[in-house]
Amino acid sequence: MTKVKRIETYDKYGHRCAYCGKPIEFKDMQVDHLTPQRMLYGIDRQHADCSENLMPSCRRCNHYKRAHSLERFRELLLTLHERVREIYICKVAEDYGIIEVKPWDGKFYYEKVER
């Protein structure tokens, strides 16, 4: 990927992860394919690296999304609070008010802001 394309992707949402909205440094940004490359292989390979399909991502979001479709990624996040509550140490932390586990609203950062 060219440096120009990386800079364009980085600037897309104000130097924030398109998914969680966390500020990211250019050196830490990972470029995610909104529609995974594997889903476009042999169909529309040219679309894979077009600007509309490239999203600035923090390492955690890119790792968690992996090669999932956007809707599968959304489903995983919508049920994450339920899966976290199954972890014993999280139950203890919640009982003591150390953490608050709540459902996610289902909207990615890029869906909440205008470019």
PDB file of C-alpha atoms in Angstrom:
ATOM      1  CA  MET A   1       0.000   0.000   0.000  1.00  0.00           C
ATOM      2  CA  THR A   2       1.332   3.412  -0.866  1.00  0.00           C
ATOM      3  CA  LYS A   3       2.089   5.982   1.807  1.00  0.00           C
ATOM      4  CA  VAL A   4      -0.381   8.366   0.154  1.00  0.00           C
ATOM      5  CA  LYS A   5      -3.173   5.771   0.444  1.00  0.00           C
ATOM      6  CA  ARG A   6      -2.233   5.096   4.109  1.00  0.00           C
ATOM      7  CA  ILE A   7      -2.345   8.842   4.890  1.00  0.00           C
ATOM      8  CA  GLU A   8      -5.688   9.176   3.095  1.00  0.00           C
ATOM      9  CA  THR A   9      -7.063   6.266   5.159  1.00  0.00           C
ATOM     10  CA  TYR A  10      -5.635   7.712   8.386  1.00  0.00           C
ATOM     11  CA  ASP A  11      -7.282  11.093   7.721  1.00  0.00           C
ATOM     12  CA  LYS A  12     -10.648   9.514   6.870  1.00  0.00           C
ATOM     13  CA  TYR A  13     -12.108   9.756  10.414  1.00  0.00           C
ATOM     14  CA  GLY A  14      -9.924  12.362  12.066  1.00  0.00           C
ATOM     15  CA  HIS A  15      -7.115  10.023  13.108  1.00  0.00           C
ATOM     16  CA  ARG A  16      -9.527   7.744  14.960  1.00  0.00           C
ATOM     17  CA  CYS A  17     -10.379   4.101  14.630  1.00  0.00           C
ATOM     18  CA  ALA A  18     -13.389   3.809  12.317  1.00  0.00           C
ATOM     19  CA  TYR A  19     -14.878   1.153  14.581  1.00  0.00           C
ATOM     20  CA  CYS A  20     -14.388   2.124  18.242  1.00  0.00           C
ATOM     21  CA  GLY A  21     -13.483   5.801  17.737  1.00  0.00           C
ATOM     22  CA  LYS A  22     -10.294   5.640  19.810  1.00  0.00           C
ATOM     23  CA  PRO A  23      -7.600   8.141  18.705  1.00  0.00           C
ATOM     24  CA  ILE A  24      -4.729   6.371  16.949  1.00  0.00           C
ATOM     25  CA  GLU A  25      -1.244   7.446  15.950  1.00  0.00           C
ATOM     26  CA  PHE A  26      -0.300   7.031  12.297  1.00  0.00           C
ATOM     27  CA  LYS A  27       2.447   4.554  13.215  1.00  0.00           C
ATOM     28  CA  ASP A  28      -0.069   2.431  15.165  1.00  0.00           C
ATOM     29  CA  MET A  29      -2.894   2.519  12.617  1.00  0.00           C
ATOM     30  CA  GLN A  30      -3.786  -0.677  10.829  1.00  0.00           C
ATOM     31  CA  VAL A  31      -5.683  -0.505   7.564  1.00  0.00           C
ATOM     32  CA  ASP A  32      -8.719  -2.761   7.602  1.00  0.00           C
ATOM     33  CA  HIS A  33     -10.737  -3.864   4.599  1.00  0.00           C
ATOM     34  CA  LEU A  34     -14.381  -3.071   5.381  1.00  0.00           C
ATOM     35  CA  THR A  35     -15.422  -5.892   3.070  1.00  0.00           C
ATOM     36  CA  PRO A  36     -12.750  -8.520   3.678  1.00  0.00           C
ATOM     37  CA  GLN A  37     -10.412  -9.334   0.816  1.00  0.00           C
ATOM     38  CA  ARG A  38     -11.360 -13.012   0.991  1.00  0.00           C
ATOM     39  CA  MET A  39     -14.993 -12.100   0.276  1.00  0.00           C
ATOM     40  CA  LEU A  40     -13.985 -10.187  -2.847  1.00  0.00           C
ATOM     41  CA  TYR A  41     -11.450 -12.668  -4.176  1.00  0.00           C
ATOM     42  CA  GLY A  42     -12.296 -13.506  -7.757  1.00  0.00           C
ATOM     43  CA  ILE A  43     -15.427 -11.337  -7.688  1.00  0.00           C
ATOM     44  CA  ASP A  44     -14.372  -7.715  -7.409  1.00  0.00           C
ATOM     45  CA  ARG A  45     -10.696  -7.767  -6.464  1.00  0.00           C
ATOM     46  CA  GLN A  46     -10.243  -4.198  -7.666  1.00  0.00           C
ATOM     47  CA  HIS A  47     -12.740  -2.975  -5.046  1.00  0.00           C
ATOM     48  CA  ALA A  48     -10.717  -4.508  -2.205  1.00  0.00           C
ATOM     49  CA  ASP A  49      -8.146  -1.710  -2.120  1.00  0.00           C
ATOM     50  CA  CYS A  50     -10.353   1.208  -3.141  1.00  0.00           C
ATOM     51  CA  SER A  51     -10.589   4.109  -0.677  1.00  0.00           C
ATOM     52  CA  GLU A  52     -14.198   3.324   0.263  1.00  0.00           C
ATOM     53  CA  ASN A  53     -13.199  -0.164   1.425  1.00  0.00           C
ATOM     54  CA  LEU A  54     -10.156   0.906   3.480  1.00  0.00           C
ATOM     55  CA  MET A  55     -10.769   1.845   7.101  1.00  0.00           C
ATOM     56  CA  PRO A  56      -8.398   3.187   9.749  1.00  0.00           C
ATOM     57  CA  SER A  57      -8.364   0.721  12.609  1.00  0.00           C
ATOM     58  CA  CYS A  58      -6.721   0.329  15.975  1.00  0.00           C
ATOM     59  CA  ARG A  59      -4.883  -2.925  16.547  1.00  0.00           C
ATOM     60  CA  ARG A  60      -7.584  -4.383  18.835  1.00  0.00           C
ATOM     61  CA  CYS A  61     -10.493  -3.727  16.479  1.00  0.00           C
ATOM     62  CA  ASN A  62      -8.575  -5.011  13.465  1.00  0.00           C
ATOM     63  CA  HIS A  63      -7.568  -8.133  15.358  1.00  0.00           C
ATOM     64  CA  TYR A  64     -11.095  -8.782  16.671  1.00  0.00           C
ATOM     65  CA  LYS A  65     -12.795  -8.122  13.315  1.00  0.00           C
ATOM     66  CA  ARG A  66     -10.283 -10.285  11.483  1.00  0.00           C
ATOM     67  CA  ALA A  67     -11.695 -11.435   8.146  1.00  0.00           C
ATOM     68  CA  HIS A  68     -15.307 -11.193   9.284  1.00  0.00           C
ATOM     69  CA  SER A  69     -17.920  -9.236   7.417  1.00  0.00           C
ATOM     70  CA  LEU A  70     -19.010  -5.994   9.025  1.00  0.00           C
ATOM     71  CA  GLU A  71     -22.319  -7.539  10.097  1.00  0.00           C
ATOM     72  CA  ARG A  72     -20.619 -10.550  11.690  1.00  0.00           C
ATOM     73  CA  PHE A  73     -18.280  -8.190  13.542  1.00  0.00           C
ATOM     74  CA  ARG A  74     -21.327  -6.230  14.709  1.00  0.00           C
ATOM     75  CA  GLU A  75     -23.001  -9.454  15.933  1.00  0.00           C
ATOM     76  CA  LEU A  76     -19.889 -10.386  17.921  1.00  0.00           C
ATOM     77  CA  LEU A  77     -19.843  -6.983  19.606  1.00  0.00           C
ATOM     78  CA  LEU A  78     -23.586  -7.002  20.293  1.00  0.00           C
ATOM     79  CA  THR A  79     -23.185 -10.189  22.343  1.00  0.00           C
ATOM     80  CA  LEU A  80     -19.804  -9.369  23.892  1.00  0.00           C
ATOM     81  CA  HIS A  81     -21.282  -8.091  27.163  1.00  0.00           C
ATOM     82  CA  GLU A  82     -23.034 -11.445  27.682  1.00  0.00           C
ATOM     83  CA  ARG A  83     -19.826 -13.395  27.055  1.00  0.00           C
ATOM     84  CA  VAL A  84     -17.799 -11.112  29.340  1.00  0.00           C
ATOM     85  CA  ARG A  85     -20.293 -11.660  32.143  1.00  0.00           C
ATOM     86  CA  GLU A  86     -19.569 -15.401  31.976  1.00  0.00           C
ATOM     87  CA  ILE A  87     -15.948 -14.853  33.048  1.00  0.00           C
ATOM     88  CA  TYR A  88     -15.611 -15.377  36.795  1.00  0.00           C
ATOM     89  CA  ILE A  89     -13.193 -12.524  37.511  1.00  0.00           C
ATOM     90  CA  CYS A  90     -15.459 -10.127  35.598  1.00  0.00           C
ATOM     91  CA  LYS A  91     -18.392 -11.213  37.766  1.00  0.00           C
ATOM     92  CA  VAL A  92     -16.328 -10.383  40.871  1.00  0.00           C
ATOM     93  CA  ALA A  93     -15.290  -7.007  39.441  1.00  0.00           C
ATOM     94  CA  GLU A  94     -18.907  -6.216  38.559  1.00  0.00           C
ATOM     95  CA  ASP A  95     -20.102  -7.223  42.056  1.00  0.00           C
ATOM     96  CA  TYR A  96     -17.642  -4.783  43.611  1.00  0.00           C
ATOM     97  CA  GLY A  97     -18.460  -1.969  41.215  1.00  0.00           C
ATOM     98  CA  ILE A  98     -14.992  -2.048  39.691  1.00  0.00           C
ATOM     99  CA  ILE A  99     -16.379  -2.489  36.196  1.00  0.00           C
ATOM    100  CA  GLU A 100     -19.748  -1.931  34.606  1.00  0.00           C
ATOM    101  CA  VAL A 101     -20.673  -4.305  31.814  1.00  0.00           C
ATOM    102  CA  LYS A 102     -23.364  -2.971  29.529  1.00  0.00           C
ATOM    103  CA  PRO A 103     -24.648  -3.701  26.034  1.00  0.00           C
ATOM    104  CA  TRP A 104     -23.171  -1.901  23.046  1.00  0.00           C
ATOM    105  CA  ASP A 105     -25.462   0.387  21.036  1.00  0.00           C
ATOM    106  CA  GLY A 106     -24.656  -1.376  17.748  1.00  0.00           C
ATOM    107  CA  LYS A 107     -23.217   1.651  15.952  1.00  0.00           C
ATOM    108  CA  PHE A 108     -19.607   1.905  14.853  1.00  0.00           C
ATOM    109  CA  TYR A 109     -17.817   5.224  15.228  1.00  0.00           C
ATOM    110  CA  TYR A 110     -17.814   5.866  11.478  1.00  0.00           C
ATOM    111  CA  GLU A 111     -21.589   5.411  11.432  1.00  0.00           C
ATOM    112  CA  LYS A 112     -22.013   8.076  14.123  1.00  0.00           C
ATOM    113  CA  VAL A 113     -19.869  10.799  12.533  1.00  0.00           C
ATOM    114  CA  GLU A 114     -19.710  12.469   9.179  1.00  0.00           C
ATOM    115  CA  ARG A 115     -16.433  12.693   7.365  1.00  0.00           C
TER     116      ARG A 115
END
